[in-house]
Amino acid sequence: LRRGRRKRARLDGQLPEAAVAWTFPCAQPGMISNLLFINQKGDVVISRTYREGASQKVIDMFRHQVIAGKEAGRSPVKIIDGTAFMFIKHGNMYAVAVSSGNAQAALAFQFLHDVVKVLTSYFGDFTEDSVRNNFVLIYELLDEVIDYGYPQNCSVEVLKMYITQEGNRRAVQERAGSSGVTIQATGAISWRKEGIKYRKNELFIDVIEECNLMMSSKGTVLRNDVEGKIMVKCYLSGQPECKFGLNDKLLLESEAKTKKSAVRRPGSGIEIDDVSFNQCVKLGKFDMDRTISFVPPDGEFKLMSYRITDNVNLPFRVLPVVKELGRTRLEINIKVKSMFTFKLFATNVVIKIPCPKNTAVANVSAASGKCKYAPEHGGIIWKLRRFPGDTEYFMSGEVEIMSSVSEKPWSRPPITMDFQVPMFASSGLHVRFLKVFEKSNYQTIKWVRYITKAGQYQHRI
């Protein structure tokens, strides 16, 4: 199957001149000519040559100057004698793509990360021992993921259908459905195979956000943003197409113009920054009307990730008062207020109030939850299993400090928080609609869930 697909027949005299030139791209610079796996000493563990380009002399110069010379940390790209070496480090191994001419660096780095991901999924880890113990299988994989310098299919699910670590499983799969493998490996939708069936067709959407905050001691917001991702669990039969819409500001504005409605609720749309999509999303459709259309892979996957910097709703507000009473005493009063609606609640709330390293005794008390001084964590840990919305909680304490010879003042590290707020999106993002189209028109059960977690949530004191 693979050899027949990969080899190019010599068709001189049977095709027009332009077609022959397209079939044999002899002098196109920028493609990957060599793929190298190098250990920390600079020794090549595995190398694969796909086309003429880099000489062995130039490769040896790269190994000695960059890898063995410990210069790899300076830049991920090294150009020697017109040959570009693009490399990434994973554990104790370097994966290196070699290209002559004007190299496509973004493509090469994405390919290297995908190759490491494929090898990790096969062997559990990408180390020198795992590479040396699986030479034959790795060469077989390298023949599939790249062809004449052009990256091909790096989907782990597709590769595992016809390249396995057990010979008997491979023989059974070749007899059972080699045609299905061909369609999936060469078709437009390689991430979803044919013939998937479920008794109950369900689609789960999880909007997971991490809220980052840095508040000054005077209550000024220094940094405030949300990093989010949308996770999908797909248990749908056949080849469905899903259409997914968010309260994107651009989309809402275009709809308002279409309906000739100048009145729109303020704050109803959000500006989404730094969007990154799964390969299944149709980017052309998103550019046209800002709707997310995709044929989902089976099982769980990340549909998209995003970042939002404007109009972030803070889930908590911390009001600290820390007074130094002389050199040996510290008075602490902390008020924490939840800023979301009373219908919701936060879980697993942990607040860490730092203390000086030379703390002797800390007497603390809290109106709710458990509060104690933890020397191993360098401060007071206040835990609340459940924190209702629109609620305030207080804690207070006195800290006795041992006298120290050094006159170095306390650096006052920030208070940090950890929490989870189910069914709350700190960015204001929400799913406006979710539609599933399939030729059999089956009934789909759709679920949407929101959760906001703490990223780097800090308040200076």
PDB file of N, CA, C and O in Angstrom, residues 195-237:
ATOM      1  N   GLY A 195     -17.787   4.863   8.803  1.00  0.00           N
ATOM      2  CA  GLY A 195     -18.498   3.764   9.460  1.00  0.00           C
ATOM      3  C   GLY A 195     -18.615   3.868  10.969  1.00  0.00           C
ATOM      4  O   GLY A 195     -18.845   2.853  11.634  1.00  0.00           O
ATOM      5  N   ILE A 196     -18.473   5.053  11.558  1.00  0.00           N
ATOM      6  CA  ILE A 196     -18.628   5.214  13.007  1.00  0.00           C
ATOM      7  C   ILE A 196     -20.114   5.210  13.346  1.00  0.00           C
ATOM      8  O   ILE A 196     -20.908   5.923  12.721  1.00  0.00           O
ATOM      9  N   LYS A 197     -20.489   4.410  14.352  1.00  0.00           N
ATOM     10  CA  LYS A 197     -21.902   4.316  14.744  1.00  0.00           C
ATOM     11  C   LYS A 197     -22.030   4.355  16.258  1.00  0.00           C
ATOM     12  O   LYS A 197     -21.255   3.730  16.968  1.00  0.00           O
ATOM     13  N   TYR A 198     -23.020   5.108  16.724  1.00  0.00           N
ATOM     14  CA  TYR A 198     -23.360   5.174  18.146  1.00  0.00           C
ATOM     15  C   TYR A 198     -24.872   5.012  18.291  1.00  0.00           C
ATOM     16  O   TYR A 198     -25.646   5.513  17.461  1.00  0.00           O
ATOM     17  N   ARG A 199     -25.272   4.348  19.364  1.00  0.00           N
ATOM     18  CA  ARG A 199     -26.705   4.235  19.641  1.00  0.00           C
ATOM     19  C   ARG A 199     -27.277   5.574  20.093  1.00  0.00           C
ATOM     20  O   ARG A 199     -28.408   5.925  19.788  1.00  0.00           O
ATOM     21  N   LYS A 200     -26.478   6.327  20.830  1.00  0.00           N
ATOM     22  CA  LYS A 200     -26.892   7.620  21.355  1.00  0.00           C
ATOM     23  C   LYS A 200     -25.908   8.662  20.846  1.00  0.00           C
ATOM     24  O   LYS A 200     -24.722   8.611  21.160  1.00  0.00           O
ATOM     25  N   ASN A 201     -26.386   9.601  20.041  1.00  0.00           N
ATOM     26  CA  ASN A 201     -25.518  10.609  19.438  1.00  0.00           C
ATOM     27  C   ASN A 201     -25.462  11.836  20.342  1.00  0.00           C
ATOM     28  O   ASN A 201     -26.471  12.535  20.530  1.00  0.00           O
ATOM     29  N   GLU A 202     -24.262  12.088  20.897  1.00  0.00           N
ATOM     30  CA  GLU A 202     -24.085  13.176  21.843  1.00  0.00           C
ATOM     31  C   GLU A 202     -22.862  14.004  21.463  1.00  0.00           C
ATOM     32  O   GLU A 202     -21.887  13.489  20.916  1.00  0.00           O
ATOM     33  N   LEU A 203     -22.932  15.293  21.803  1.00  0.00           N
ATOM     34  CA  LEU A 203     -21.819  16.213  21.553  1.00  0.00           C
ATOM     35  C   LEU A 203     -21.661  17.086  22.793  1.00  0.00           C
ATOM     36  O   LEU A 203     -22.590  17.771  23.215  1.00  0.00           O
ATOM     37  N   PHE A 204     -20.460  17.045  23.391  1.00  0.00           N
ATOM     38  CA  PHE A 204     -20.173  17.792  24.621  1.00  0.00           C
ATOM     39  C   PHE A 204     -19.192  18.922  24.301  1.00  0.00           C
ATOM     40  O   PHE A 204     -18.151  18.682  23.672  1.00  0.00           O
ATOM     41  N   ILE A 205     -19.525  20.135  24.741  1.00  0.00           N
ATOM     42  CA  ILE A 205     -18.665  21.303  24.565  1.00  0.00           C
ATOM     43  C   ILE A 205     -18.250  21.801  25.948  1.00  0.00           C
ATOM     44  O   ILE A 205     -19.106  22.090  26.792  1.00  0.00           O
ATOM     45  N   ASP A 206     -16.943  21.898  26.188  1.00  0.00           N
ATOM     46  CA  ASP A 206     -16.410  22.439  27.440  1.00  0.00           C
ATOM     47  C   ASP A 206     -15.616  23.704  27.131  1.00  0.00           C
ATOM     48  O   ASP A 206     -14.611  23.653  26.413  1.00  0.00           O
ATOM     49  N   VAL A 207     -16.078  24.842  27.670  1.00  0.00           N
ATOM     50  CA  VAL A 207     -15.356  26.112  27.546  1.00  0.00           C
ATOM     51  C   VAL A 207     -14.554  26.288  28.836  1.00  0.00           C
ATOM     52  O   VAL A 207     -15.119  26.548  29.894  1.00  0.00           O
ATOM     53  N   ILE A 208     -13.244  26.113  28.743  1.00  0.00           N
ATOM     54  CA  ILE A 208     -12.360  26.155  29.913  1.00  0.00           C
ATOM     55  C   ILE A 208     -11.477  27.388  29.814  1.00  0.00           C
ATOM     56  O   ILE A 208     -10.757  27.570  28.825  1.00  0.00           O
ATOM     57  N   GLU A 209     -11.533  28.234  30.830  1.00  0.00           N
ATOM     58  CA  GLU A 209     -10.773  29.479  30.822  1.00  0.00           C
ATOM     59  C   GLU A 209      -9.884  29.585  32.055  1.00  0.00           C
ATOM     60  O   GLU A 209     -10.266  29.142  33.142  1.00  0.00           O
ATOM     61  N   GLU A 210      -8.718  30.167  31.868  1.00  0.00           N
ATOM     62  CA  GLU A 210      -7.807  30.488  32.965  1.00  0.00           C
ATOM     63  C   GLU A 210      -7.685  32.000  33.055  1.00  0.00           C
ATOM     64  O   GLU A 210      -7.290  32.657  32.091  1.00  0.00           O
ATOM     65  N   CYS A 211      -8.043  32.525  34.215  1.00  0.00           N
ATOM     66  CA  CYS A 211      -8.039  33.969  34.426  1.00  0.00           C
ATOM     67  C   CYS A 211      -6.724  34.391  35.076  1.00  0.00           C
ATOM     68  O   CYS A 211      -6.349  33.875  36.134  1.00  0.00           O
ATOM     69  N   ASN A 212      -6.024  35.320  34.442  1.00  0.00           N
ATOM     70  CA  ASN A 212      -4.758  35.836  34.953  1.00  0.00           C
ATOM     71  C   ASN A 212      -4.958  37.266  35.454  1.00  0.00           C
ATOM     72  O   ASN A 212      -5.575  38.088  34.770  1.00  0.00           O
ATOM     73  N   LEU A 213      -4.422  37.535  36.640  1.00  0.00           N
ATOM     74  CA  LEU A 213      -4.559  38.864  37.230  1.00  0.00           C
ATOM     75  C   LEU A 213      -3.299  39.218  38.005  1.00  0.00           C
ATOM     76  O   LEU A 213      -2.740  38.378  38.713  1.00  0.00           O
ATOM     77  N   MET A 214      -2.860  40.452  37.838  1.00  0.00           N
ATOM     78  CA  MET A 214      -1.821  41.009  38.691  1.00  0.00           C
ATOM     79  C   MET A 214      -2.322  42.375  39.163  1.00  0.00           C
ATOM     80  O   MET A 214      -2.460  43.295  38.363  1.00  0.00           O
ATOM     81  N   MET A 215      -2.630  42.449  40.455  1.00  0.00           N
ATOM     82  CA  MET A 215      -3.167  43.667  41.054  1.00  0.00           C
ATOM     83  C   MET A 215      -2.088  44.309  41.918  1.00  0.00           C
ATOM     84  O   MET A 215      -1.397  43.627  42.684  1.00  0.00           O
ATOM     85  N   SER A 216      -1.955  45.616  41.804  1.00  0.00           N
ATOM     86  CA  SER A 216      -0.964  46.325  42.620  1.00  0.00           C
ATOM     87  C   SER A 216      -1.463  46.457  44.053  1.00  0.00           C
ATOM     88  O   SER A 216      -2.642  46.219  44.357  1.00  0.00           O
ATOM     89  N   SER A 217      -0.584  46.860  44.944  1.00  0.00           N
ATOM     90  CA  SER A 217      -0.960  47.022  46.349  1.00  0.00           C
ATOM     91  C   SER A 217      -1.956  48.164  46.544  1.00  0.00           C
ATOM     92  O   SER A 217      -2.674  48.202  47.551  1.00  0.00           O
ATOM     93  N   LYS A 218      -2.065  49.073  45.567  1.00  0.00           N
ATOM     94  CA  LYS A 218      -3.010  50.183  45.648  1.00  0.00           C
ATOM     95  C   LYS A 218      -4.334  49.879  44.961  1.00  0.00           C
ATOM     96  O   LYS A 218      -5.197  50.759  44.858  1.00  0.00           O
ATOM     97  N   GLY A 219      -4.477  48.647  44.450  1.00  0.00           N
ATOM     98  CA  GLY A 219      -5.731  48.264  43.807  1.00  0.00           C
ATOM     99  C   GLY A 219      -5.803  48.563  42.331  1.00  0.00           C
ATOM    100  O   GLY A 219      -6.882  48.493  41.732  1.00  0.00           O
ATOM    101  N   THR A 220      -4.662  48.853  41.698  1.00  0.00           N
ATOM    102  CA  THR A 220      -4.629  49.105  40.252  1.00  0.00           C
ATOM    103  C   THR A 220      -4.344  47.807  39.505  1.00  0.00           C
ATOM    104  O   THR A 220      -3.451  47.044  39.883  1.00  0.00           O
ATOM    105  N   VAL A 221      -5.111  47.559  38.448  1.00  0.00           N
ATOM    106  CA  VAL A 221      -4.924  46.348  37.649  1.00  0.00           C
ATOM    107  C   VAL A 221      -3.702  46.530  36.755  1.00  0.00           C
ATOM    108  O   VAL A 221      -3.674  47.406  35.887  1.00  0.00           O
ATOM    109  N   LEU A 222      -2.687  45.709  36.973  1.00  0.00           N
ATOM    110  CA  LEU A 222      -1.472  45.754  36.155  1.00  0.00           C
ATOM    111  C   LEU A 222      -1.544  44.804  34.973  1.00  0.00           C
ATOM    112  O   LEU A 222      -1.019  45.075  33.906  1.00  0.00           O
ATOM    113  N   ARG A 223      -2.184  43.663  35.181  1.00  0.00           N
ATOM    114  CA  ARG A 223      -2.345  42.683  34.105  1.00  0.00           C
ATOM    115  C   ARG A 223      -3.651  41.941  34.326  1.00  0.00           C
ATOM    116  O   ARG A 223      -3.963  41.550  35.444  1.00  0.00           O
ATOM    117  N   ASN A 224      -4.398  41.777  33.238  1.00  0.00           N
ATOM    118  CA  ASN A 224      -5.682  41.087  33.350  1.00  0.00           C
ATOM    119  C   ASN A 224      -6.048  40.511  31.990  1.00  0.00           C
ATOM    120  O   ASN A 224      -6.329  41.273  31.056  1.00  0.00           O
ATOM    121  N   ASP A 225      -6.020  39.225  31.859  1.00  0.00           N
ATOM    122  CA  ASP A 225      -6.386  38.579  30.603  1.00  0.00           C
ATOM    123  C   ASP A 225      -6.891  37.169  30.874  1.00  0.00           C
ATOM    124  O   ASP A 225      -6.757  36.646  31.982  1.00  0.00           O
ATOM    125  N   VAL A 226      -7.480  36.586  29.855  1.00  0.00           N
ATOM    126  CA  VAL A 226      -8.045  35.237  29.944  1.00  0.00           C
ATOM    127  C   VAL A 226      -7.462  34.393  28.826  1.00  0.00           C
ATOM    128  O   VAL A 226      -7.463  34.806  27.661  1.00  0.00           O
ATOM    129  N   GLU A 227      -6.955  33.219  29.177  1.00  0.00           N
ATOM    130  CA  GLU A 227      -6.509  32.231  28.192  1.00  0.00           C
ATOM    131  C   GLU A 227      -7.504  31.077  28.222  1.00  0.00           C
ATOM    132  O   GLU A 227      -7.677  30.424  29.260  1.00  0.00           O
ATOM    133  N   GLY A 228      -8.148  30.856  27.101  1.00  0.00           N
ATOM    134  CA  GLY A 228      -9.210  29.855  27.078  1.00  0.00           C
ATOM    135  C   GLY A 228      -9.003  28.814  26.001  1.00  0.00           C
ATOM    136  O   GLY A 228      -8.229  28.996  25.058  1.00  0.00           O
ATOM    137  N   LYS A 229      -9.714  27.714  26.151  1.00  0.00           N
ATOM    138  CA  LYS A 229      -9.740  26.657  25.145  1.00  0.00           C
ATOM    139  C   LYS A 229     -11.110  26.013  25.146  1.00  0.00           C
ATOM    140  O   LYS A 229     -11.802  26.003  26.178  1.00  0.00           O
ATOM    141  N   ILE A 230     -11.516  25.519  23.998  1.00  0.00           N
ATOM    142  CA  ILE A 230     -12.793  24.838  23.856  1.00  0.00           C
ATOM    143  C   ILE A 230     -12.518  23.380  23.543  1.00  0.00           C
ATOM    144  O   ILE A 230     -11.948  23.051  22.494  1.00  0.00           O
ATOM    145  N   MET A 231     -12.884  22.513  24.472  1.00  0.00           N
ATOM    146  CA  MET A 231     -12.697  21.069  24.327  1.00  0.00           C
ATOM    147  C   MET A 231     -14.019  20.443  23.878  1.00  0.00           C
ATOM    148  O   MET A 231     -15.093  20.845  24.336  1.00  0.00           O
ATOM    149  N   VAL A 232     -13.918  19.471  22.990  1.00  0.00           N
ATOM    150  CA  VAL A 232     -15.101  18.813  22.430  1.00  0.00           C
ATOM    151  C   VAL A 232     -14.974  17.310  22.638  1.00  0.00           C
ATOM    152  O   VAL A 232     -13.902  16.731  22.412  1.00  0.00           O
ATOM    153  N   LYS A 233     -16.063  16.701  23.093  1.00  0.00           N
ATOM    154  CA  LYS A 233     -16.185  15.244  23.119  1.00  0.00           C
ATOM    155  C   LYS A 233     -17.280  14.867  22.134  1.00  0.00           C
ATOM    156  O   LYS A 233     -18.435  15.251  22.297  1.00  0.00           O
ATOM    157  N   CYS A 234     -16.890  14.133  21.102  1.00  0.00           N
ATOM    158  CA  CYS A 234     -17.805  13.833  19.999  1.00  0.00           C
ATOM    159  C   CYS A 234     -18.142  12.348  19.993  1.00  0.00           C
ATOM    160  O   CYS A 234     -17.241  11.500  19.878  1.00  0.00           O
ATOM    161  N   TYR A 235     -19.405  12.053  20.140  1.00  0.00           N
ATOM    162  CA  TYR A 235     -19.908  10.675  20.015  1.00  0.00           C
ATOM    163  C   TYR A 235     -21.050  10.697  19.011  1.00  0.00           C
ATOM    164  O   TYR A 235     -22.210  10.494  19.360  1.00  0.00           O
ATOM    165  N   LEU A 236     -20.694  10.969  17.758  1.00  0.00           N
ATOM    166  CA  LEU A 236     -21.668  11.096  16.681  1.00  0.00           C
ATOM    167  C   LEU A 236     -21.420  10.049  15.614  1.00  0.00           C
ATOM    168  O   LEU A 236     -20.273   9.709  15.308  1.00  0.00           O
ATOM    169  N   SER A 237     -22.485   9.554  15.018  1.00  0.00           N
ATOM    170  CA  SER A 237     -22.399   8.545  13.962  1.00  0.00           C
ATOM    171  C   SER A 237     -22.166   9.208  12.611  1.00  0.00           C
ATOM    172  O   SER A 237     -22.511  10.383  12.404  1.00  0.00           O
TER     173      SER A 237
END
